[in-house]
Short mmCIF file of C-alpha atoms in Angstrom, two decimals:
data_model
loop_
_atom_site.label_atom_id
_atom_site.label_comp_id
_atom_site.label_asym_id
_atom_site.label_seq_id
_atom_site.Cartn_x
_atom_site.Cartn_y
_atom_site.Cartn_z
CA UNK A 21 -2.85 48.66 34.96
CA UNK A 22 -0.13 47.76 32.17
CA UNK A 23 -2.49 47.20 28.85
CA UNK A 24 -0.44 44.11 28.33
CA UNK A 25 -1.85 42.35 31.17
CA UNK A 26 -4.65 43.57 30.81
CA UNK A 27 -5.38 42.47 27.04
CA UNK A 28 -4.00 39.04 26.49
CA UNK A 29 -2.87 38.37 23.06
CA UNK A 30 -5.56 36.01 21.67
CA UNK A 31 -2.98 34.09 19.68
CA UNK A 32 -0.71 33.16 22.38
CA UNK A 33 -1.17 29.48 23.73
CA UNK A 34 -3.08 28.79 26.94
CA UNK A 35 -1.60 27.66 30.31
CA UNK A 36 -3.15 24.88 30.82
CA UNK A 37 -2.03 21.49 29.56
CA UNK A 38 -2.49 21.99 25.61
CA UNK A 39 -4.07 18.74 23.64
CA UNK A 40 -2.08 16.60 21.82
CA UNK A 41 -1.33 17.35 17.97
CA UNK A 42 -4.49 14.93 16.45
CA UNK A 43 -6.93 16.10 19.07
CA UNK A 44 -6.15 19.54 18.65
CA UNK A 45 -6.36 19.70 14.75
CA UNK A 46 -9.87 17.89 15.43
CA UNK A 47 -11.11 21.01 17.27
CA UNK A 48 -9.60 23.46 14.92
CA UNK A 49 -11.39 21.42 12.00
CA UNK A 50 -14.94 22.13 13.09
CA UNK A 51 -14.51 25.21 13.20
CA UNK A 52 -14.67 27.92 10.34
CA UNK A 53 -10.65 28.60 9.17
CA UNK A 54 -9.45 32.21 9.64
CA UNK A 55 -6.16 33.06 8.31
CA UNK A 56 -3.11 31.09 9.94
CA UNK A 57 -5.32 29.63 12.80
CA UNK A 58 -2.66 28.45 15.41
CA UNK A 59 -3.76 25.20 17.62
CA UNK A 60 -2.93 24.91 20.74
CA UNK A 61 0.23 22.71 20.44
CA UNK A 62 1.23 25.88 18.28
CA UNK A 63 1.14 24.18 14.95
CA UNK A 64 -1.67 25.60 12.53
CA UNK A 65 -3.95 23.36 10.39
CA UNK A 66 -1.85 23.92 6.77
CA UNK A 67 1.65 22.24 8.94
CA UNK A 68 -1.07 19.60 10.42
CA UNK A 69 -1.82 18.05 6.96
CA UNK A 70 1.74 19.14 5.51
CA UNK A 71 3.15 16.73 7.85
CA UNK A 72 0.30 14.07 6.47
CA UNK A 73 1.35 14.76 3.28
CA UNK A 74 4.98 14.38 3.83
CA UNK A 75 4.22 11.00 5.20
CA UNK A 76 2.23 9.78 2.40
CA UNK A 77 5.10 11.04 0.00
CA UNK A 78 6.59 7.65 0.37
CA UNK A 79 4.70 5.48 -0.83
CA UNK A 80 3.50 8.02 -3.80
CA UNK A 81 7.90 8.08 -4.76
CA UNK A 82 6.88 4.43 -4.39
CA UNK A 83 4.01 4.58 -6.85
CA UNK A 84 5.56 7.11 -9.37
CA UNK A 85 8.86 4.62 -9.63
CA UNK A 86 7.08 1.84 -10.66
CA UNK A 87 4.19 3.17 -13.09
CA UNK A 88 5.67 5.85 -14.21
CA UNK A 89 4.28 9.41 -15.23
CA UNK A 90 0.95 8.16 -15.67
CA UNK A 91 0.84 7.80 -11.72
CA UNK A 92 2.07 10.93 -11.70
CA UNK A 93 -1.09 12.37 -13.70
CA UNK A 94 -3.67 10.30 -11.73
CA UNK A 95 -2.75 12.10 -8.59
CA UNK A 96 -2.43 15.92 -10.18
CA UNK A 97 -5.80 14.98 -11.95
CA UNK A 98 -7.44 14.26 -8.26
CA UNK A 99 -5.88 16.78 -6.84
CA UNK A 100 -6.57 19.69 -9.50
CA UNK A 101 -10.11 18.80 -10.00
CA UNK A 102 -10.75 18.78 -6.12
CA UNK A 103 -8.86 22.24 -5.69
CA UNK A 104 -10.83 23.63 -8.01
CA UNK A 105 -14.45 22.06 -6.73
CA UNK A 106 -13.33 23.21 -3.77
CA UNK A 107 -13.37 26.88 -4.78
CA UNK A 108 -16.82 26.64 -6.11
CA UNK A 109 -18.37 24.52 -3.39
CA UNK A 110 -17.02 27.10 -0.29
CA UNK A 111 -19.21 29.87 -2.20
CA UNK A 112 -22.37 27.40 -1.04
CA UNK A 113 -24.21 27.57 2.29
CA UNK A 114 -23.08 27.78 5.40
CA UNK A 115 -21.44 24.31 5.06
CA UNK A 116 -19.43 25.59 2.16
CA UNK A 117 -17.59 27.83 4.71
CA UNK A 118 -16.27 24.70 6.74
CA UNK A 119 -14.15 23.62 4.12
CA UNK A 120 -10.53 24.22 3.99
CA UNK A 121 -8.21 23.80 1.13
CA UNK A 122 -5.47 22.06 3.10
CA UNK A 123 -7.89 19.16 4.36
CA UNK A 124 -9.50 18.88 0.75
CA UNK A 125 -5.95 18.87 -0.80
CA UNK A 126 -4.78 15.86 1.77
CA UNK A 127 -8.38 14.30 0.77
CA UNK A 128 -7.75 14.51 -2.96
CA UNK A 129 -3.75 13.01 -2.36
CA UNK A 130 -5.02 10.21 -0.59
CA UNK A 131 -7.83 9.40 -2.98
CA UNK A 132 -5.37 9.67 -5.73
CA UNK A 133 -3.03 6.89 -4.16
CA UNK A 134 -6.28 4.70 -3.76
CA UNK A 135 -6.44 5.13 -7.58
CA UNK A 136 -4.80 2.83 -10.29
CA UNK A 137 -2.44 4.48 -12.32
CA UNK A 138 -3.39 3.60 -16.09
CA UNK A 139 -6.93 5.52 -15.52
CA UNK A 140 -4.41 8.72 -16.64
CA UNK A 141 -4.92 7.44 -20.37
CA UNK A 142 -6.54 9.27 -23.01
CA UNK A 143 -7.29 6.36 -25.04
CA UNK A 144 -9.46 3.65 -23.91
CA UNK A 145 -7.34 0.80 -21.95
CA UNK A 146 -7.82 -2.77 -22.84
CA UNK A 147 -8.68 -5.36 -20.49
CA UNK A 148 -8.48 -9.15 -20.90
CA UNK A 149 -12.59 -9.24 -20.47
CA UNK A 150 -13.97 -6.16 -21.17
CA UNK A 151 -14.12 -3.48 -23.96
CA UNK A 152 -14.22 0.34 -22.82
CA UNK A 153 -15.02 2.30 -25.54
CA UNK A 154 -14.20 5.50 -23.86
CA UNK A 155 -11.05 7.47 -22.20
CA UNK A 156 -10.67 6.41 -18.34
CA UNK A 157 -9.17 10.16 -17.50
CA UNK A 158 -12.57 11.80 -16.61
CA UNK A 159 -13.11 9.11 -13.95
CA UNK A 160 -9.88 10.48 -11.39
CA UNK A 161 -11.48 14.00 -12.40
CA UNK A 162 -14.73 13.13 -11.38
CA UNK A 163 -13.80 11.91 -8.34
CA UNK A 164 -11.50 14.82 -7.04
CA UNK A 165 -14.85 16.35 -7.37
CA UNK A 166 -16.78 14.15 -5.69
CA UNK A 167 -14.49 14.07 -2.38
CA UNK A 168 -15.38 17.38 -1.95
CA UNK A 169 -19.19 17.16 -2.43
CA UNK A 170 -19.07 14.52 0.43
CA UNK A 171 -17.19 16.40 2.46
CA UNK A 172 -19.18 19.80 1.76
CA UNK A 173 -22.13 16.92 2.77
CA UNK A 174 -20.82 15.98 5.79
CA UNK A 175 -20.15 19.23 6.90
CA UNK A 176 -17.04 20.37 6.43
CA UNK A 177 -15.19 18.16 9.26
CA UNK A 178 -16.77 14.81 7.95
CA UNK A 179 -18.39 13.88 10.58
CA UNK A 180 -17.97 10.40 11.46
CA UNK A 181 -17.37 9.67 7.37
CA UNK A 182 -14.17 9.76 5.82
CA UNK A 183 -14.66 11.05 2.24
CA UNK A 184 -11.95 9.65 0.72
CA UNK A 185 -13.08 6.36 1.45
CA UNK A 186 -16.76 7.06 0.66
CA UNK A 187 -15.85 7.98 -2.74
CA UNK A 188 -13.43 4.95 -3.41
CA UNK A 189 -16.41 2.68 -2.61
CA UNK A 190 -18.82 4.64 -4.92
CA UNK A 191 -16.17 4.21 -7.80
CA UNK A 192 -15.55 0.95 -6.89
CA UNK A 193 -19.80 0.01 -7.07
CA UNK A 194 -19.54 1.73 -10.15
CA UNK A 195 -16.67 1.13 -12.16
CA UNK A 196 -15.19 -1.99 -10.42
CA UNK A 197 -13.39 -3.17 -13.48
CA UNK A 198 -11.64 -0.49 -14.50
CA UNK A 199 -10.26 0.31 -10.82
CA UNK A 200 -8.21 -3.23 -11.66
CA UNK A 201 -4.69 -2.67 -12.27
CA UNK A 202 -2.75 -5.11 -14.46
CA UNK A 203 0.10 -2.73 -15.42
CA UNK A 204 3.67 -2.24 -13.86
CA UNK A 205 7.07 -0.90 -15.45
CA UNK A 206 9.96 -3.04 -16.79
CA UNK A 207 12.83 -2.51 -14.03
CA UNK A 208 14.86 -0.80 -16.92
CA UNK A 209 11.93 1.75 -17.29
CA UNK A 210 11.57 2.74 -14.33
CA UNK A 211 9.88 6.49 -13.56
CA UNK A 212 9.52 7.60 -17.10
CA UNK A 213 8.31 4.24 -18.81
CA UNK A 214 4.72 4.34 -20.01
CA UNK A 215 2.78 1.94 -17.97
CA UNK A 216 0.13 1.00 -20.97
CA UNK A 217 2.79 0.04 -22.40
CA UNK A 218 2.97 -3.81 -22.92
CA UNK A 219 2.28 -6.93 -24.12
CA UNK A 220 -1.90 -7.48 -25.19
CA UNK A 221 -4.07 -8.74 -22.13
CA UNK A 222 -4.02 -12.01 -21.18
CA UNK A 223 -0.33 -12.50 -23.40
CA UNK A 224 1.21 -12.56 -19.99
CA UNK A 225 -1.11 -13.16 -17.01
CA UNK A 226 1.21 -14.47 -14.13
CA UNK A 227 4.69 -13.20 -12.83
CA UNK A 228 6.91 -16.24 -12.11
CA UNK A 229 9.66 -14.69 -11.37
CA UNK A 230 10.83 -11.89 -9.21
CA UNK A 231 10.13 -8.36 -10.87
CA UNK A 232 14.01 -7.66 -9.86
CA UNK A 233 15.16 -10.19 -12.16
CA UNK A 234 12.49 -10.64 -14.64
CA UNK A 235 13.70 -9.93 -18.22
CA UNK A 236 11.82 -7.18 -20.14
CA UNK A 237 8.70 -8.36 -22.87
CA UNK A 238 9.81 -7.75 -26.47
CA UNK A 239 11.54 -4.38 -25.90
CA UNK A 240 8.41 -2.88 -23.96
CA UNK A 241 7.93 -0.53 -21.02
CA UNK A 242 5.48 -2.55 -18.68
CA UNK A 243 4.44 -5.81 -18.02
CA UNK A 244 0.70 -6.65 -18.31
CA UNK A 245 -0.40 -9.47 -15.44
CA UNK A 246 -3.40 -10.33 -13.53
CA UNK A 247 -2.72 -8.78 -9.79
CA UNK A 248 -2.82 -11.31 -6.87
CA UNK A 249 -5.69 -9.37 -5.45
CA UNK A 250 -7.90 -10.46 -7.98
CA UNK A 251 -6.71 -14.49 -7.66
CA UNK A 252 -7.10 -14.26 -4.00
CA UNK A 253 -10.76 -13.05 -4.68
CA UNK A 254 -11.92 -15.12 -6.68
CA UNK A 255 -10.24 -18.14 -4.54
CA UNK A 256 -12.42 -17.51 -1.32
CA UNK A 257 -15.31 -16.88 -2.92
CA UNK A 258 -15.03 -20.23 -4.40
CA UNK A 259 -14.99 -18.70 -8.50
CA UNK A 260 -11.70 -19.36 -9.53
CA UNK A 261 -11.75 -21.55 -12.59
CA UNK A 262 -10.69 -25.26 -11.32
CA UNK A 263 -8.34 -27.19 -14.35
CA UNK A 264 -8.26 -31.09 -13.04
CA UNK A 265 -11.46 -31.41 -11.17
CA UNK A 266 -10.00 -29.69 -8.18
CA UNK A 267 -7.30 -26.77 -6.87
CA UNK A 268 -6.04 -27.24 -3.37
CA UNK A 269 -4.34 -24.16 -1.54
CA UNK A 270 -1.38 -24.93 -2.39
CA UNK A 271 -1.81 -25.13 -6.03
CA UNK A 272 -3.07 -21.36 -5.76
CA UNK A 273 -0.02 -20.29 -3.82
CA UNK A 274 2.23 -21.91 -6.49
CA UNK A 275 0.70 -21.41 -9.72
CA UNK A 276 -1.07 -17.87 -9.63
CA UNK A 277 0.55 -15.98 -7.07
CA UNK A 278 3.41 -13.86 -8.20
CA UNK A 279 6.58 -14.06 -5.78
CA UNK A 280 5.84 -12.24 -2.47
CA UNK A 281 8.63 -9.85 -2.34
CA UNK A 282 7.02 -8.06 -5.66
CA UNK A 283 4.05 -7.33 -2.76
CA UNK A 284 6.83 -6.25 -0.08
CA UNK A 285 9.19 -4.49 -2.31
CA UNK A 286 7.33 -3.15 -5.59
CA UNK A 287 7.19 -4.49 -8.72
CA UNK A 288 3.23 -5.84 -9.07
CA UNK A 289 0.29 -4.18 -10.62
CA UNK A 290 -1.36 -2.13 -7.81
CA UNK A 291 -3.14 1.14 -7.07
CA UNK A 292 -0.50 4.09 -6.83
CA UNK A 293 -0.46 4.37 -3.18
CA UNK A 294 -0.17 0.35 -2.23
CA UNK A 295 2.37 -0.35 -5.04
CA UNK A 296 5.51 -1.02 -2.06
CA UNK A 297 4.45 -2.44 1.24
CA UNK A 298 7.77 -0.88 2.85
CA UNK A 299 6.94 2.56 0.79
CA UNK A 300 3.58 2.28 3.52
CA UNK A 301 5.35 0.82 6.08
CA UNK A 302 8.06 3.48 5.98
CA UNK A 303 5.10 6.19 5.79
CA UNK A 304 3.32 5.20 8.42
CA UNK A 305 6.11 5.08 10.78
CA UNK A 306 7.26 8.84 9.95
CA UNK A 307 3.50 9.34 11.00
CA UNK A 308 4.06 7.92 14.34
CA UNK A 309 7.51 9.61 15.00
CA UNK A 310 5.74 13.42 14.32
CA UNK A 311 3.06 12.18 16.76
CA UNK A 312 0.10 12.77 14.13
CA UNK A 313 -1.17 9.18 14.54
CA UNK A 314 -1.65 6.74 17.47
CA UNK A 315 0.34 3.58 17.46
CA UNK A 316 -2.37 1.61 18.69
CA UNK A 317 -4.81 1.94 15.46
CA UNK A 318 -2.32 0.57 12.81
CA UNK A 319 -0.51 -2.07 15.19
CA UNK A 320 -4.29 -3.29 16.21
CA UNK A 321 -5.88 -3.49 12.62
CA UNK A 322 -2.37 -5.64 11.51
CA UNK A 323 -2.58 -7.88 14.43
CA UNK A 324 -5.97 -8.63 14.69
CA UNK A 325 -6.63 -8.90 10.89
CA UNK A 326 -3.47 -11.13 10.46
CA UNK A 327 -5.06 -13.37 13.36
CA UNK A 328 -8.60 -13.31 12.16
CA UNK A 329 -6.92 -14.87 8.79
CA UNK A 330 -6.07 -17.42 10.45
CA UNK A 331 -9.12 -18.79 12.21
CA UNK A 332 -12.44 -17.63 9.75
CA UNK A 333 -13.33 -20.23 7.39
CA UNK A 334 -11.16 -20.60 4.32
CA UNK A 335 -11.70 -22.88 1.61
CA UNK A 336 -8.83 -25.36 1.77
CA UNK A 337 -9.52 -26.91 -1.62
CA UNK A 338 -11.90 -26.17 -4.24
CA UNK A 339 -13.82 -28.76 -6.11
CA UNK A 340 -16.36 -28.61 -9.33
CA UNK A 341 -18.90 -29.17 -6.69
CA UNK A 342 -17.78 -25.52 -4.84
CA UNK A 343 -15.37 -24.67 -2.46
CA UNK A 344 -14.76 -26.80 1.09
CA UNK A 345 -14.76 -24.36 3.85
CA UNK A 346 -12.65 -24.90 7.11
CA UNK A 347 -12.18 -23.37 10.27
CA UNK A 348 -8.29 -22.53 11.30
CA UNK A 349 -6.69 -23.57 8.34
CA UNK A 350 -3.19 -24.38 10.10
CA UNK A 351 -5.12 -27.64 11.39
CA UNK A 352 -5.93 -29.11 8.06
CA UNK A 353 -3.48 -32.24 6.78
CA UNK A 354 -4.12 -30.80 3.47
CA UNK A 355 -2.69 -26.79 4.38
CA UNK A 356 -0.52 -27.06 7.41
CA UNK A 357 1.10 -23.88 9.25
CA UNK A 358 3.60 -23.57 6.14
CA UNK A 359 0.60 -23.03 3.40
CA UNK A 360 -1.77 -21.19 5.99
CA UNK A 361 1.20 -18.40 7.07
CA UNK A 362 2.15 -18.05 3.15
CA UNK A 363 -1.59 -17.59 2.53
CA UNK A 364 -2.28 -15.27 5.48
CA UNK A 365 0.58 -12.76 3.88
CA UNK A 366 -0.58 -12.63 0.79
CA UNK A 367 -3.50 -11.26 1.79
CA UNK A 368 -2.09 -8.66 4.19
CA UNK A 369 0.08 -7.75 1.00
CA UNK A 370 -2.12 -8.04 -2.24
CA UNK A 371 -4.91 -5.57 -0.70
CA UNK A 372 -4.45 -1.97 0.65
CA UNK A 373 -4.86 -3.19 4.36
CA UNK A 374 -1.68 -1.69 5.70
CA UNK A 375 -2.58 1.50 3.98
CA UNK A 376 -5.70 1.93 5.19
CA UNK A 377 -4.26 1.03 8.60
CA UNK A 378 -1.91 3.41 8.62
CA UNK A 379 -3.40 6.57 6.38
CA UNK A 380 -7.35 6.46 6.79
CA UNK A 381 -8.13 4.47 9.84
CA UNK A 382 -5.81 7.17 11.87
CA UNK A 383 -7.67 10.11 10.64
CA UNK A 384 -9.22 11.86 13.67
CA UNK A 385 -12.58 12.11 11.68
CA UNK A 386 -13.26 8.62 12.30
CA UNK A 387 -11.34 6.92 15.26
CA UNK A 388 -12.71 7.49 18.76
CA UNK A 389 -11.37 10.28 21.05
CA UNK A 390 -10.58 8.57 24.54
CA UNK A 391 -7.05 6.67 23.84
CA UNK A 392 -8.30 3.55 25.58
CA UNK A 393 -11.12 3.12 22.96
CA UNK A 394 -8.84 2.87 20.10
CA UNK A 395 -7.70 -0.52 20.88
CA UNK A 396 -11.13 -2.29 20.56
CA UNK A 397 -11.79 -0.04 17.49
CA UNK A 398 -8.79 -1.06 16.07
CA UNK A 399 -9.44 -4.60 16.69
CA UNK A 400 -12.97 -4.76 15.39
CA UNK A 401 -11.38 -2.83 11.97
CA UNK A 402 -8.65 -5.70 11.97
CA UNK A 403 -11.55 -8.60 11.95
CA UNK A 404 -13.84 -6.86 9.49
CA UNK A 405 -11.35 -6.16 7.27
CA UNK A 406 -10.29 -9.96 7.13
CA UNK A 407 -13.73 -10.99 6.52
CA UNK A 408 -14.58 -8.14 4.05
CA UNK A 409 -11.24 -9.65 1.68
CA UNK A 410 -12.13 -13.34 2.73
CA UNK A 411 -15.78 -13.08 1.29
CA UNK A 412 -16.33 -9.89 -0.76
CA UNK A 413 -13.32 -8.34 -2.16
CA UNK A 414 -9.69 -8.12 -1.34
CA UNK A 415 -9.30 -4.81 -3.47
CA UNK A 416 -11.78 -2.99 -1.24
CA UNK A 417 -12.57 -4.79 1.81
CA UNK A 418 -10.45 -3.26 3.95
CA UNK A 419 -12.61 0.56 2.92
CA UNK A 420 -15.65 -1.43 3.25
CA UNK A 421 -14.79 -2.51 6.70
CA UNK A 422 -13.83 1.02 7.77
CA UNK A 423 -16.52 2.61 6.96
CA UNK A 424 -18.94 -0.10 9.21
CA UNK A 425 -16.70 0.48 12.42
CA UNK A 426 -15.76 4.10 12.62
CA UNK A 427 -20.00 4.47 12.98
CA UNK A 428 -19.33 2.40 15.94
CA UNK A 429 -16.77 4.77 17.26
CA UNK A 430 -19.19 7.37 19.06
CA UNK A 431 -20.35 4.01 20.99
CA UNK A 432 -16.88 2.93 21.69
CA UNK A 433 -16.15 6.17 22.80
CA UNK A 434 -19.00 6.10 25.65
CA UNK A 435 -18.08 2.71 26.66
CA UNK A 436 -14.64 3.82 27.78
CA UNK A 437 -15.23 7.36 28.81
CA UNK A 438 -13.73 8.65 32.10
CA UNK A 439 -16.59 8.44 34.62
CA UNK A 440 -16.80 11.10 37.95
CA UNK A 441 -16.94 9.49 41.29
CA UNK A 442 -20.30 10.12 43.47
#
């Protein structure tokens, strides 16, 4: 008998029907790496997170464009000191041997766009509150290294746990003020402008006009201004300071909200990876097109958050006595469909919701495995993610609200698993 037929070549694809490109990168990710593994849809795992990485190129050209080389350095900071934890931690136990350098460099990139730019600074930045004493630098550096004792925790694969996110919320809990941006370039100094800087805190704290057609500060590179995020926070949890007894909706929307299309187009302080909606948007999309992400979990978290908005309680007006919580804003005399909508989009644009939508809650780590599951999952991310910004934070409740559901996804994924006729 010919030796050929014999002895199949073990790296030639199967017959049967092979998986698609996320499930089959899944498999290959529990698994110890061997040189150039090949997955069944004959792409290897390097080309699986290459074409991740292309994707999230966007919005870091995004990021880089608007704060400058500093964003630049945040990222190489991330993904140097996780490259290089990564090498030391793979010399460890047996779970050391489940990590790959491609997955912990696509870790470290999108940890780095989850990061603010201005924490590359080897001088202590000021803040309109608070007075750090020390560099920021060693905090991106400690947390490239940190991804990858998580993942090296988890296993290797992550498990149901997304490390990226895990270690955004720990250096959120930790160091919540200094993940705040307030910086963003001048449009005339654009991509090699130094983000740091501008005008002292507090000198300029609200962007009234359009970033497109806002004159530079005094011959500086940046403008320093208090990001929507942080208004929006402090709104719904009823803390915002209240100037004449009283600040309806509307009043927010007006006076401390910058103009929405520096949320949509760029041009407001944000972390590197959330600093252009479109840069996302655009992203996301090539994501779909290579077939690396399902449709269903981005469309479902937008659609369902962006409805949830609407209906949970929201206060409508905010008194010295505390806010005034109401159900379905659009209903109130006092908000109306015009206010509510306008409200509703700020908040889809001022937090990294669409990011996470479209980057982490895709990852095959965490969503569920049958197809038909990923609508409710995507649903139930969409609904905790509008009440994690309504009443905790708008800078990282959408994480928060990730990392709740995908430990729901093993139970989704029973609830709609194909079941054998008797």
């Amino acid at each position: 008998m010919d030796a050929s037929v014999s002895s199949p070549n073990p790296t030639e694809a199967p017959t049967e029907r092979p998986l698609d490109f996320a499930q089959s990168a899944r498999v290959v990710c529990r698994v110890r790496s061997r040189p150039g593994p090949v997955l069944h849809s004959g792409v290897n795992v390097p080309a699986f997170y290459l074409v991740h990485a292309l994707g999230a190129s966007v919005p870091l050209v995004a990021g880089l464009t608007l704060f400058g080389f500093r964003a630049l350095a945040c990222v190489s900071i991330v993904i140097g000191s996780a490259f290089v934890a990564a090498l030391v931690w793979r010399r460890i136990g047996r779970r050391g041997g489940q990590l790959q350098i491609p997955q912990v460099l696509w870790l470290a990139l999108l940890l780095g766009l989850m990061l603010p730019a201005h924490l590359a600074s080897e001088v202590p930045t000021p803040s309109a509150t608070h007075v750090f004493t020390t560099a920021p630098w060693p905090l991106p550096a400690a947390a490239g290294v940190a991804v990858v004792m998580i993942l090296w925790l988890a296993g290797g694969s992550g498990g149901r746990f997304h490390p990226a996110v895990y270690t955004i919320l720990l250096i959120g809990s930790l160091f919540s003020v200094l993940l705040n941006p307030h910086w963003v370039l001048a449009r005339k100094h654009i991509l090699s402008g130094d983000v740091l800087n501008a005008a002292a805190p507090g000198a300029i704290s609200i962007a009234s006009e359009p970033w497109l057609r806002r004159p530079t500060d005094g011959g500086r590179d940046a403008f320093w201004i208090v990001p929507a995020a942080q208004w929006l926070s402090l709104y719904t949890r009823g803390q915002i300071p209240v100037d004449r007894g009283r600040m309806p909706m509307h009043e927010l929307l007006r006076d401390r909200m910058p103009p929405l299309e520096d949320l949509v187009v760029g041009g407001h302080p944000a972390p590197i990876g959330c600093a252009s909606l479109i840069g996302v948007i655009v992203g996301g999309l090539f994501l779909m097109y290579r077939g690396v992400i399902d449709f269903r979990v981005p469309l479902g978290v937008v659609v369902s958050m962006y409805a949830a908005l609407l209906i949970l309680p929201v206060p409508t007006v905010i008194t010295e006595t505390g806010p005034y919580y109401r159900w379905f804003i659009p209903r109130e005399p006092d908000v109306g469909w015009a206010a509510a909508v306008t409200f509703v989009n700020y908040q889809m644009t001022a937090g990294p919701a669409v990011f996470m939508a479209f980057f982490l809650a895709t990852a095959p780590s965490v969503r569920p495995l049958v197809r038909r599951a990923r609508t409710l999952y995507a649903v139930l991310i969409g609904v905790a993610s509008a009440a994690a910004q309504l009443y905790l934070t708008v800078s990282l409740g959408p994480y928060i609200a990730l990392v709740a559901v995908a430990l729901l996804a093993p139970i989704i994924d029973r609830w709609f698993a194909p079941r054998t006729l008797v």
